[in-house]
mmCIF file of C-alpha atoms in Angstrom:
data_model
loop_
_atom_site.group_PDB
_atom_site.id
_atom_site.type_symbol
_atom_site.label_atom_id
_atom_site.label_comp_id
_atom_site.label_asym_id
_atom_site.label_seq_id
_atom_site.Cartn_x
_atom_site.Cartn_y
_atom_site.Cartn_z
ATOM 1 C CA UNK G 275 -11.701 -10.260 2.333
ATOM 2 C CA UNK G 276 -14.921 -8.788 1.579
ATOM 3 C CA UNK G 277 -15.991 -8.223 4.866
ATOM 4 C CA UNK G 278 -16.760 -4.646 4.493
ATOM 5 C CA UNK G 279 -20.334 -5.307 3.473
ATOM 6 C CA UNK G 280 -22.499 -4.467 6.383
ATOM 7 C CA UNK G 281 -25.771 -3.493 6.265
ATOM 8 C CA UNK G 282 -25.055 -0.553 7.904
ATOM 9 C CA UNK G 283 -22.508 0.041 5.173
ATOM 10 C CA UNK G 284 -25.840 0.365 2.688
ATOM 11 C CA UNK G 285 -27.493 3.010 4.102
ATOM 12 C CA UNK G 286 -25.922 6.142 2.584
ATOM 13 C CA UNK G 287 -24.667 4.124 -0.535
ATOM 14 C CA UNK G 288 -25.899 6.555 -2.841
ATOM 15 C CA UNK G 289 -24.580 9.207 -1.317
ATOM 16 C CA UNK G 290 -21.302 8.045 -1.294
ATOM 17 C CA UNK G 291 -21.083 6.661 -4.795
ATOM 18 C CA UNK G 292 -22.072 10.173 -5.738
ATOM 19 C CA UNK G 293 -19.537 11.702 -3.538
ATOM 20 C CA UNK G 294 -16.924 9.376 -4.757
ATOM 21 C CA UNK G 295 -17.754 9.971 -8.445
ATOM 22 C CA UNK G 296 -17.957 13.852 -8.202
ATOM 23 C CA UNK G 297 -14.296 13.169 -6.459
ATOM 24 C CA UNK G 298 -13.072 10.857 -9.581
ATOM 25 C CA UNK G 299 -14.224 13.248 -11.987
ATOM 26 C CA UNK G 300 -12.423 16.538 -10.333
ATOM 27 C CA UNK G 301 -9.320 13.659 -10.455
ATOM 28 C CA UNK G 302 -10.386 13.090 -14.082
ATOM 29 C CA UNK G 303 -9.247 16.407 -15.038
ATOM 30 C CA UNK G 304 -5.967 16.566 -13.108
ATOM 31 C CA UNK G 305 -5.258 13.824 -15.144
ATOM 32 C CA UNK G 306 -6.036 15.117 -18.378
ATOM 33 C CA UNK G 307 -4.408 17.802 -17.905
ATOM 34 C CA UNK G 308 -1.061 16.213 -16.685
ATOM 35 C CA UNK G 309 -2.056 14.021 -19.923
ATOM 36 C CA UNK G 310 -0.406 17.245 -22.035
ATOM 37 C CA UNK G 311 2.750 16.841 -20.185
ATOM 38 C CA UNK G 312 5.486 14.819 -21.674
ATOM 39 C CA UNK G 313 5.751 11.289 -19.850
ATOM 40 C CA UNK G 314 9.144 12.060 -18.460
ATOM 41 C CA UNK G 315 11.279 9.382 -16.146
ATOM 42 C CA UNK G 316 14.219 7.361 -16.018
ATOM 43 C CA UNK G 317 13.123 4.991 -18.393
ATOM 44 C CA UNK G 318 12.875 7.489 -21.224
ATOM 45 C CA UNK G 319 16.987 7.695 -21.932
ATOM 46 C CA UNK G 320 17.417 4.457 -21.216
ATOM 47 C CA UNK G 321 14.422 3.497 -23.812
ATOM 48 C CA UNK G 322 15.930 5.643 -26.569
ATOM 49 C CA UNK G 323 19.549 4.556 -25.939
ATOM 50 C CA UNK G 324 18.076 0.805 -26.536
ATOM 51 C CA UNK G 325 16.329 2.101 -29.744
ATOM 52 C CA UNK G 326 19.250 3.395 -31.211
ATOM 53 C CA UNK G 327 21.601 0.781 -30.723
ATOM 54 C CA UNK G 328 19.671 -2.362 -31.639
ATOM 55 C CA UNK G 329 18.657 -0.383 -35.011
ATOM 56 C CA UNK G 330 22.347 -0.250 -35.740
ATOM 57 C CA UNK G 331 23.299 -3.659 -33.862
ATOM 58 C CA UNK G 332 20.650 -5.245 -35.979
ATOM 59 C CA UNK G 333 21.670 -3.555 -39.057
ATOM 60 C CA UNK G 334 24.881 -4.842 -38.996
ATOM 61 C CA UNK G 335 23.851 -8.301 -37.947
ATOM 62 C CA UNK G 336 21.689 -8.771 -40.898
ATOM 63 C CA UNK G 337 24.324 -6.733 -43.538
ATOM 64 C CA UNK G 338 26.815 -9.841 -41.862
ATOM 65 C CA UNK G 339 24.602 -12.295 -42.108
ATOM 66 C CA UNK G 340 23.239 -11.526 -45.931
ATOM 67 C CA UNK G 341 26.972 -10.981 -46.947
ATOM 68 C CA UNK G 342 28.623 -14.299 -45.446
ATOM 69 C CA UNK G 343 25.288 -16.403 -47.742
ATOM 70 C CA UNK G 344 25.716 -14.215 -50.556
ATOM 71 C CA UNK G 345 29.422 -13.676 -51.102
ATOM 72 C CA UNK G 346 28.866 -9.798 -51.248
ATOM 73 C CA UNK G 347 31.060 -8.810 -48.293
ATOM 74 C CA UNK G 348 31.224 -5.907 -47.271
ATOM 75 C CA UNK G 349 28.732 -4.308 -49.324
ATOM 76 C CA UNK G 350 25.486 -5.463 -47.758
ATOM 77 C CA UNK G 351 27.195 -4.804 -43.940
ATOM 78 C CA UNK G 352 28.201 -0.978 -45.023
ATOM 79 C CA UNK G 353 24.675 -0.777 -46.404
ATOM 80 C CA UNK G 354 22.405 -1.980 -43.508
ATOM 81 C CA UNK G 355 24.454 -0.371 -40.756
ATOM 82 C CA UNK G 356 23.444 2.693 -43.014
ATOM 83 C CA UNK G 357 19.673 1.525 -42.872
ATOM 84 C CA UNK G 358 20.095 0.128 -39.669
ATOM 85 C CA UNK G 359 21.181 3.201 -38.188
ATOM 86 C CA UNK G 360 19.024 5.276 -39.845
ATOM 87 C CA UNK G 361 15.941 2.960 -38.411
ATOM 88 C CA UNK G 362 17.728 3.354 -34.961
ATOM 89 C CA UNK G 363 17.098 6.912 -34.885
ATOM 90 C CA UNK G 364 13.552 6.861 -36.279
ATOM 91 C CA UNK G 365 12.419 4.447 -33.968
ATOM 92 C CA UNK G 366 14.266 6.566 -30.863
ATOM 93 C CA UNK G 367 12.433 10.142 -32.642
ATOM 94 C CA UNK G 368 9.081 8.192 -32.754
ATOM 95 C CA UNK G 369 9.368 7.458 -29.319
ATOM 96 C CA UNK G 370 10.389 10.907 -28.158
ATOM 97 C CA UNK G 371 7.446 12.312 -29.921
ATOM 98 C CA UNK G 372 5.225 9.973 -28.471
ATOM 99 C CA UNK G 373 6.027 10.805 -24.942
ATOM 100 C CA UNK G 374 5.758 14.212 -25.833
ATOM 101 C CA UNK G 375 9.468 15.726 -25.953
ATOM 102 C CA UNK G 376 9.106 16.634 -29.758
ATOM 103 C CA UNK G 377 6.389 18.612 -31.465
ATOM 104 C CA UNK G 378 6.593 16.424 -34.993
ATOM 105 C CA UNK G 379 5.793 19.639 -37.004
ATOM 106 C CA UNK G 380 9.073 21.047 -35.833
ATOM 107 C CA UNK G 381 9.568 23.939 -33.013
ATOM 108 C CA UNK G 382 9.913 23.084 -29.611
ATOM 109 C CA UNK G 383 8.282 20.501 -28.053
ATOM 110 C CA UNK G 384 6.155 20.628 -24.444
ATOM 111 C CA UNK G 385 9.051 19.222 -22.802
ATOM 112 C CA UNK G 386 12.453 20.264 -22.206
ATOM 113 C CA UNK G 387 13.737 18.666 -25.590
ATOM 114 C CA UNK G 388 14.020 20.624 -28.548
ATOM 115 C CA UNK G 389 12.463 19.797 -32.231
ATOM 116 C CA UNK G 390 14.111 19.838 -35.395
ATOM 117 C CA UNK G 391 13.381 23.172 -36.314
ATOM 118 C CA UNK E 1325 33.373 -12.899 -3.559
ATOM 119 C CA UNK E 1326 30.143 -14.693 -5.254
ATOM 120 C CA UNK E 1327 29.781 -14.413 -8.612
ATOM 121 C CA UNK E 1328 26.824 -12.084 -10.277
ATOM 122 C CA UNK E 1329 26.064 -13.961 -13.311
ATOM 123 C CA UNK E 1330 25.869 -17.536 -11.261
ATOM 124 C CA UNK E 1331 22.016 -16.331 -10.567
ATOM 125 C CA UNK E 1332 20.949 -16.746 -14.525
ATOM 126 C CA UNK E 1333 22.765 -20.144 -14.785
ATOM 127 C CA UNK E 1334 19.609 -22.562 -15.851
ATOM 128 C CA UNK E 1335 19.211 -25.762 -13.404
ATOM 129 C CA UNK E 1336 17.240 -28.449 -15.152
ATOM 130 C CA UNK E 1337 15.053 -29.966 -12.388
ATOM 131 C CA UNK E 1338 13.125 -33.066 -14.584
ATOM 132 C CA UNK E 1339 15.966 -33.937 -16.820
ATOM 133 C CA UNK E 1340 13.383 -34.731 -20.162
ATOM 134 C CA UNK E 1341 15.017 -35.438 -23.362
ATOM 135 C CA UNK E 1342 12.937 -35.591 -26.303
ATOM 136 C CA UNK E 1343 14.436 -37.279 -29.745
ATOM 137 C CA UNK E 1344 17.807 -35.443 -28.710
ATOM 138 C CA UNK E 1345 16.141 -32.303 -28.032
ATOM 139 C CA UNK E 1346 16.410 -30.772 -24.122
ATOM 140 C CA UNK E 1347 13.120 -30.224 -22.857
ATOM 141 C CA UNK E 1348 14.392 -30.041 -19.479
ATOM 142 C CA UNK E 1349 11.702 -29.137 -16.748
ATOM 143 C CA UNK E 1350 14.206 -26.224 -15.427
ATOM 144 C CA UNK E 1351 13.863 -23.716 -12.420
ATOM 145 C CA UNK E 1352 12.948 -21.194 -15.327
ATOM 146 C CA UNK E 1353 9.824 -23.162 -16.596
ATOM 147 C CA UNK E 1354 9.031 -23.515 -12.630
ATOM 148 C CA UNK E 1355 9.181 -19.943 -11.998
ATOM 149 C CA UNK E 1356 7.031 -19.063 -14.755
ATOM 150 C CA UNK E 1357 3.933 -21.640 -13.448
ATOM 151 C CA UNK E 1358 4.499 -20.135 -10.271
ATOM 152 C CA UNK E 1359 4.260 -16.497 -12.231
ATOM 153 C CA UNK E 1360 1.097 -17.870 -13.900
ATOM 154 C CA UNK E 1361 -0.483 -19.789 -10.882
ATOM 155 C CA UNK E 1362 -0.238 -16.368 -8.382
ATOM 156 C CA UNK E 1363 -1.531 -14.274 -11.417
ATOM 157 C CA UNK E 1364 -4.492 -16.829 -11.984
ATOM 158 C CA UNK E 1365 -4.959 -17.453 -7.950
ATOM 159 C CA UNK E 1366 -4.910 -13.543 -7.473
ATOM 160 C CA UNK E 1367 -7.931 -12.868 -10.343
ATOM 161 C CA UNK E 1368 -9.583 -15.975 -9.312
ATOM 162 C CA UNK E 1369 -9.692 -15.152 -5.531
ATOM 163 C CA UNK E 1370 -10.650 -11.773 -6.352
ATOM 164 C CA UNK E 1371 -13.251 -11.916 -8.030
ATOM 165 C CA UNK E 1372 -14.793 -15.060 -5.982
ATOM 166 C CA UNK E 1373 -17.161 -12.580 -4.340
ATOM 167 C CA UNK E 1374 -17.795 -10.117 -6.866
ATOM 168 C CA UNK E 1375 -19.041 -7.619 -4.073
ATOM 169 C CA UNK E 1376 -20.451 -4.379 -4.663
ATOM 170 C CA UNK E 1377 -18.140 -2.593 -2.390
ATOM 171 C CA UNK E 1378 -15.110 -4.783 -3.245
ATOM 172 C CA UNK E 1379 -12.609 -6.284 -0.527
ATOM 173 C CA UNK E 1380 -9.073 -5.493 -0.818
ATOM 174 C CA UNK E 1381 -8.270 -8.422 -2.882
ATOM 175 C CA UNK E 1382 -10.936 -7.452 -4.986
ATOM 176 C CA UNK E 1383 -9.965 -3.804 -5.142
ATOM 177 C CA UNK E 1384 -6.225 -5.111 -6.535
ATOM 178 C CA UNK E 1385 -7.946 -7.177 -9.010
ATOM 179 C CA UNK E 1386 -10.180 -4.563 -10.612
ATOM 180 C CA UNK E 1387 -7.275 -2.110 -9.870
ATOM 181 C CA UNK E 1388 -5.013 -3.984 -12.691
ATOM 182 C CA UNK E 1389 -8.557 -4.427 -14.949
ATOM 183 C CA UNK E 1390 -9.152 -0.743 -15.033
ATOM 184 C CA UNK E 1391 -5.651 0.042 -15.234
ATOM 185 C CA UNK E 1392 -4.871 -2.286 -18.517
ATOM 186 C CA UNK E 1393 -8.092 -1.215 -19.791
ATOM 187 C CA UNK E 1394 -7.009 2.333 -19.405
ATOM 188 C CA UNK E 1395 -3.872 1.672 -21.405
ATOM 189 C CA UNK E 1396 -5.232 -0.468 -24.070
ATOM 190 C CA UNK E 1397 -8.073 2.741 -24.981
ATOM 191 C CA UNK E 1398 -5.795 5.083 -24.561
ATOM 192 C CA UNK E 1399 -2.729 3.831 -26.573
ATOM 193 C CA UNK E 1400 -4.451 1.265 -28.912
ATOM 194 C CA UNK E 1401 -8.111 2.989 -29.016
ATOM 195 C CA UNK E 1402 -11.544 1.236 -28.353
ATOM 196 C CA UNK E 1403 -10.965 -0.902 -30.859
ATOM 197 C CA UNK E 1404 -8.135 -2.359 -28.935
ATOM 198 C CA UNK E 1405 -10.179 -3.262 -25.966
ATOM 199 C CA UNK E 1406 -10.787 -7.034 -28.186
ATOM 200 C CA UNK E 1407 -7.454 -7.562 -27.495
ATOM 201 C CA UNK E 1408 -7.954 -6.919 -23.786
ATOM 202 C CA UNK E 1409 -7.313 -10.681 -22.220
ATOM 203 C CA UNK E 1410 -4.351 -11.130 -24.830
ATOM 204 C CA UNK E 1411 -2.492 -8.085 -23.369
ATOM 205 C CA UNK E 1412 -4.310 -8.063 -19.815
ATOM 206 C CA UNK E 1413 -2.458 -11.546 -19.569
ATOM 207 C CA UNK E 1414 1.064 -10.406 -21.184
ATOM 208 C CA UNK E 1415 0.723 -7.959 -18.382
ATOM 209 C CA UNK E 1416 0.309 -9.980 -15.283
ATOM 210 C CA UNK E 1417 3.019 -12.590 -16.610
ATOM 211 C CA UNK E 1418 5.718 -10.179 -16.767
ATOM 212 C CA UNK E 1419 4.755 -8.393 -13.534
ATOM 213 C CA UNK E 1420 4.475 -11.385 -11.796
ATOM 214 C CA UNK E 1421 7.757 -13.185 -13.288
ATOM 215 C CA UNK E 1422 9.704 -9.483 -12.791
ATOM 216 C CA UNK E 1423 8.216 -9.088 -8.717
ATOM 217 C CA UNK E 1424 8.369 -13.005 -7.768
ATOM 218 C CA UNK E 1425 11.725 -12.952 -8.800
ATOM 219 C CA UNK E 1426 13.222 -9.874 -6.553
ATOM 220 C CA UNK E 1427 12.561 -12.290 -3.618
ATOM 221 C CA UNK E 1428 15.185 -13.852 -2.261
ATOM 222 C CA UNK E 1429 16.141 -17.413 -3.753
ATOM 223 C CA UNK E 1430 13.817 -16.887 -6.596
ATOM 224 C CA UNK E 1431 14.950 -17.436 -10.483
ATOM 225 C CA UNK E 1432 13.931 -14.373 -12.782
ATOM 226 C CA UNK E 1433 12.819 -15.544 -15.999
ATOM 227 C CA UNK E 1434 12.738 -12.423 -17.418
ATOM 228 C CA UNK E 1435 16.339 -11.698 -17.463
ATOM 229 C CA UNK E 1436 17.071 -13.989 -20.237
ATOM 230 C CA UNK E 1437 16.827 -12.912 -23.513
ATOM 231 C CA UNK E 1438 15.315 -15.833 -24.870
ATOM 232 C CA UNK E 1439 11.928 -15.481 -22.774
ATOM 233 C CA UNK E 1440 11.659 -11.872 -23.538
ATOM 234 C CA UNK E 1441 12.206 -12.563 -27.028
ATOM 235 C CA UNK E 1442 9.805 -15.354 -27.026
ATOM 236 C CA UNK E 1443 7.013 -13.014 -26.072
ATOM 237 C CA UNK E 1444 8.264 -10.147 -28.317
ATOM 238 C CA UNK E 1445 8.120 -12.292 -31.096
ATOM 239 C CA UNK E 1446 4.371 -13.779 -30.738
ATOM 240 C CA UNK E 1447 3.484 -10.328 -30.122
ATOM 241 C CA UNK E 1448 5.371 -8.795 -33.464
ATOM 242 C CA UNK E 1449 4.212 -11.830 -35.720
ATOM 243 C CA UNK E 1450 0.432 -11.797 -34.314
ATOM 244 C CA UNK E 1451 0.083 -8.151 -34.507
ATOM 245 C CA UNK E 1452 1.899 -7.901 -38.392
ATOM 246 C CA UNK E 1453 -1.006 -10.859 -38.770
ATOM 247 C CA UNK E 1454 -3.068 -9.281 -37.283
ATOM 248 C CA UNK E 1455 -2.562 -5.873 -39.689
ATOM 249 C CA UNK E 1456 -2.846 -7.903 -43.310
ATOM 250 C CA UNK E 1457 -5.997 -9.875 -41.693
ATOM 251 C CA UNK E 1458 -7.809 -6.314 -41.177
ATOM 252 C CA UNK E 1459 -6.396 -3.793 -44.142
ATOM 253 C CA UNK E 1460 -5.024 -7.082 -46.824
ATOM 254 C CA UNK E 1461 -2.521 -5.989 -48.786
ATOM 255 C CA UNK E 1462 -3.353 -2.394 -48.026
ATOM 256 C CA UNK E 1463 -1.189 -2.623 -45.073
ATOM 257 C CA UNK E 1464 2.005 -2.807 -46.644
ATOM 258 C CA UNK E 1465 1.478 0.560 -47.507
ATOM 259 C CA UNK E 1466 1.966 1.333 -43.888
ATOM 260 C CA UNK E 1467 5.989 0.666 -44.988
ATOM 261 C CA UNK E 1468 5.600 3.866 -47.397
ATOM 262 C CA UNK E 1469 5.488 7.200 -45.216
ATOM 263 C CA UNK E 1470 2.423 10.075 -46.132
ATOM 264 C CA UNK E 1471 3.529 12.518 -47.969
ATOM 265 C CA UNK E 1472 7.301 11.626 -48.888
ATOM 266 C CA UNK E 1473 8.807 12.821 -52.092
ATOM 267 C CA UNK E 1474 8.717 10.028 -55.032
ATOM 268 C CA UNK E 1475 12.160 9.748 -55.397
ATOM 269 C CA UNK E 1476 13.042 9.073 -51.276
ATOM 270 C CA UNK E 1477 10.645 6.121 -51.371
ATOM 271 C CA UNK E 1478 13.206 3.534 -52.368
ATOM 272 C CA UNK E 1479 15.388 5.297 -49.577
ATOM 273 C CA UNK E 1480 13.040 5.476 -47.232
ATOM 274 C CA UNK E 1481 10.762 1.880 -47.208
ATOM 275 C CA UNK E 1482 13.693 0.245 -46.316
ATOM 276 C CA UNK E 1483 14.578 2.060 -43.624
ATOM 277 C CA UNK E 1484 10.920 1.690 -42.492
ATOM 278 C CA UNK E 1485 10.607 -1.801 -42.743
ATOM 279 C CA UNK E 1486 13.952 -1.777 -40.562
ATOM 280 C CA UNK E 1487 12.322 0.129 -37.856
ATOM 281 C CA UNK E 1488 9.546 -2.019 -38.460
ATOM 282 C CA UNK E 1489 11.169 -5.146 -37.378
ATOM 283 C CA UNK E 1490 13.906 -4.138 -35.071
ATOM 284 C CA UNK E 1491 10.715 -3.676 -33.048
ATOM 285 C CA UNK E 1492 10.824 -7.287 -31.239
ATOM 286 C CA UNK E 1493 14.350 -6.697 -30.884
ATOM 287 C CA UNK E 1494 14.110 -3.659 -29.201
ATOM 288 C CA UNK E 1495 10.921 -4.799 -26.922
ATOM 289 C CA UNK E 1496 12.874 -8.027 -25.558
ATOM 290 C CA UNK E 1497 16.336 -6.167 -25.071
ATOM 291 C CA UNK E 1498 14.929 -3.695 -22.957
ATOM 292 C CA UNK E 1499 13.381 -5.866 -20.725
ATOM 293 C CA UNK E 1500 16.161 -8.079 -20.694
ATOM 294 C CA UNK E 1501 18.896 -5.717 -20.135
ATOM 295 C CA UNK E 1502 16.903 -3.993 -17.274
ATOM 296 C CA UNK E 1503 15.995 -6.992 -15.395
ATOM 297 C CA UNK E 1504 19.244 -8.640 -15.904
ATOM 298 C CA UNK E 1505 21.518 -5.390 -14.819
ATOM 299 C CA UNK E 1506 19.493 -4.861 -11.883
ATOM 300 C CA UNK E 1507 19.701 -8.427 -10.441
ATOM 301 C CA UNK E 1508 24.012 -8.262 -11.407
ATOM 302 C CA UNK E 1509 24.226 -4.841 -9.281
ATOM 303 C CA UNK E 1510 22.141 -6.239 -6.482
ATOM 304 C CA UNK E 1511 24.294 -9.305 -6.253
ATOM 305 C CA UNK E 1512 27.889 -7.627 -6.624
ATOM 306 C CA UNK E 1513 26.527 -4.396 -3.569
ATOM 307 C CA UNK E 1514 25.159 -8.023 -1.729
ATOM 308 C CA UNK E 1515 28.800 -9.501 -1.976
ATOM 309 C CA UNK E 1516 30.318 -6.474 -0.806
ATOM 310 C CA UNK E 1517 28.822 -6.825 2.958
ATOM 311 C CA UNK E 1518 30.583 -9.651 3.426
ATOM 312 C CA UNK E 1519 33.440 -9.222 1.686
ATOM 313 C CA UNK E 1520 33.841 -5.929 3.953
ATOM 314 C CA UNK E 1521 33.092 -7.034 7.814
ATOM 315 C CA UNK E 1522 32.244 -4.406 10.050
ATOM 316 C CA UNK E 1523 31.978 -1.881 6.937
ATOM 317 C CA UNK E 1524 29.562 -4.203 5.186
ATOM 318 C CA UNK E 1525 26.582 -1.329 6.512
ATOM 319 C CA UNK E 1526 27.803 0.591 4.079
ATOM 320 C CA UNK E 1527 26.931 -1.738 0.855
ATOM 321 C CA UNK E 1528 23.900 -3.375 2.868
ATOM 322 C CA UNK E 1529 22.377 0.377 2.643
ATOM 323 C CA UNK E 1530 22.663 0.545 -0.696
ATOM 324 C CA UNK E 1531 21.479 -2.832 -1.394
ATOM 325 C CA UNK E 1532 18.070 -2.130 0.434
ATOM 326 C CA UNK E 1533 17.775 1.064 -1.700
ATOM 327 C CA UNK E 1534 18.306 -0.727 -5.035
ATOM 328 C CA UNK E 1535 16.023 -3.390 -4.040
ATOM 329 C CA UNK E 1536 13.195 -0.529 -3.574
ATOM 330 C CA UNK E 1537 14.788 0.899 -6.972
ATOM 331 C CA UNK E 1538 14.330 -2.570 -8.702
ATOM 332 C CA UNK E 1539 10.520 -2.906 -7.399
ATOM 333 C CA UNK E 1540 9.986 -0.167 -9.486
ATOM 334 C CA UNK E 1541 11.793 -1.252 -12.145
ATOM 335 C CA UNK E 1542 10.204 -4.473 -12.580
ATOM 336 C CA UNK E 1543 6.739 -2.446 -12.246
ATOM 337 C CA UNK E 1544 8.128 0.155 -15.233
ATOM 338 C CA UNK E 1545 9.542 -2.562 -17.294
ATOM 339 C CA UNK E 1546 6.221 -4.981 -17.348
ATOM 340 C CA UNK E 1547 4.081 -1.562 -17.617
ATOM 341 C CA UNK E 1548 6.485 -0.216 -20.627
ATOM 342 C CA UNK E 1549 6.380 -3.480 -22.474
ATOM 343 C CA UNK E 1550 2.817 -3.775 -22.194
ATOM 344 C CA UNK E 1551 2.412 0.102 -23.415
ATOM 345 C CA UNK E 1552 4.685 -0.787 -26.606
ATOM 346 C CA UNK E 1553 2.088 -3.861 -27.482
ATOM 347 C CA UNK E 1554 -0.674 -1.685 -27.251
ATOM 348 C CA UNK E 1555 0.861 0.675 -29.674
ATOM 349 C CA UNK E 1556 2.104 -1.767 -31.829
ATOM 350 C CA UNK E 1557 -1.459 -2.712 -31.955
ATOM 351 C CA UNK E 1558 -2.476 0.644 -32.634
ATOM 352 C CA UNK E 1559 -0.395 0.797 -35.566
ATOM 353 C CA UNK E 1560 -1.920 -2.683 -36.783
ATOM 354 C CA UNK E 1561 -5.462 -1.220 -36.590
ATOM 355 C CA UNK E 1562 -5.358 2.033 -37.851
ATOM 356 C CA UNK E 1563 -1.969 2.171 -39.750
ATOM 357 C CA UNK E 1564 -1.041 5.713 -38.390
#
């Protein structure tokens, strides 16, 4: 395991912790700068497909479920699929802005995905 | 040909049965105390030493701290960093129950819904606690969007609160679906090289690629759920 500590491996310890954090910090700022770039991958469709349909799935579980206890079918169903849908696509547009795709004050976005504007 | 979905079928291996209820000791709960025993060996081990210049054991170990710790402050702020063993641990479990499980013979405890959901759930109900215990009543108004018209409130609350709690929904399906569909597509491409003889190369290629595909997967999926606590959590502390 931690066999790497040697005396030897003392000697020019200071020089190579400051070596190694000039290094980190020049990685630092790669990183911060790839920071401004969207967080695209694979995950991201399959992330907002998920958001939209359990909004609506869920919307129209509830508007079943409220409408079978309260006798109000299909009021409550055609409702919350509304809602639910709605909350669907809120949920998927919060999580494109997060990653970046969307500029939230309208216009386009960093990424390849346009805003509402 | 086998059949894909037999893999998810629950085996009860102590058969315990509690006032009618089944509390069944099954190869589910014994994957997960494996999940939690190689987490907790892994830290444990790694940080026996504590060296200055850290083994490679060591370097894993303080690899996952700095990389959690990175995620909490930069998703859920400083603030967030109280919360660090809470999510540090959500972490590992899911990694470890989404890796341990792409080896052969192993049961994946993440691709049922009910384990996912489990989680989700304790996450969604501490972290709504969590918001009224630090902003009171104050944080309902994190239901009523900044700067909206008067007259779209009553449209637009209940579309909030919606969002608001499809979240747990949302957080358990994903991991659910992606574990679950990527076990099904290894098993039916694993089928195939039998099923076709000589040409079985053909499917046996594709199943080693998917298994590197799923590795990554089960990285992403752990990583992704643990990035939606942390700004769920966000959310809860600074309501926007």
């Amino acid at each position: 395991m931690a066999d790497d500590d040697h005396d030897r491996a003392f000697a020019d310890l200071d020089q190579r912790i400051r070596a190694a954090r000039d290094q980190r910090e020049a990685v630092g700022k790669g990183n911060g700068a790839d920071r401004n770039q969207p967080k695209l991958n694979f995950g991201t469709g399959l992330t907002v497909g998920i958001e939209l349909v359990v909004g609506v799935v869920a919307g129209v579980g509830l508007g079943l479920a409220l409408d079978s206890w309260l006798g109000t079918r299909p009021i409550l169903t055609i409702l919350l699929f509304l809602l639910g849908t709605a909350a669907g696509m809120l949920n998927a547009w919060r999580h494109l802005v997060r990653i970046g795709m969307i500029d939230p004050h309208g216009g386009k976005g960093d990424g390849q995905g346009r805003g509402p504007g | 040909m086998a059949d894909p979905l037999h893999q998810f079928v629950i085996n009860p291996l102590v058969p315990i049965n509690v006032a009618g209820l089944d509390l069944s000791f099954t190869q589910s709960s014994l994957w997960m105390m494996i999940s939690v025993g190689a987490a907790y060996g892994l830290v444990m081990l790694g940080t026996r030493h504590a060296a200055l210049i850290p083994g490679r054991l060591q370097s894993v170990v303080e690899l996952a701290y700095e990389f959690i710790a990175g995620l909490i402050k930069d998703n859920a702020g400083r603030e967030g960093m109280r919360y660090f063993p809470a999510i540090f641990t959500l972490f590992m479990f899911i990694l470890f129950g989404n890796m341990l499980g792409l080896v052969p013979m192993a049961f994946t405890f993440t691709s049922h819904i009910i384990v996912t959901f489990a989680m989700a759930i304790t996450v969604f109900v501490l972290i709504t606690a969590l918001g009224f215990a630090i902003h009171g009543a104050h944080f309902a108004h994190f239901f009523v969007p900044a700067g909206a018209p008067k007259a779209m409130i009553p449209l637009l609350v209940p579309i909030e609160i919606i969002s608001y709690c499809v979240r747990p929904i949302s957080l358990s399906v994903r991991l659910f679906v992606n574990m679950m569909a990527g076990h099904m597509m290894l098993k039916v491409f694993a089928g195939f090289v039998t099923a076709l003889g000589v040409f079985g190369f053909a499917p046996l290629a594709v199943t080693v690629a998917l298994l590197g595909f799923e590795v990554v997967v089960a990285f992403l999926q752990a990583y992704i759920f643990t990035v939606l606590t942390c700004i769920y959590l966000h959310d809860a502390i600074h309501m926007h």
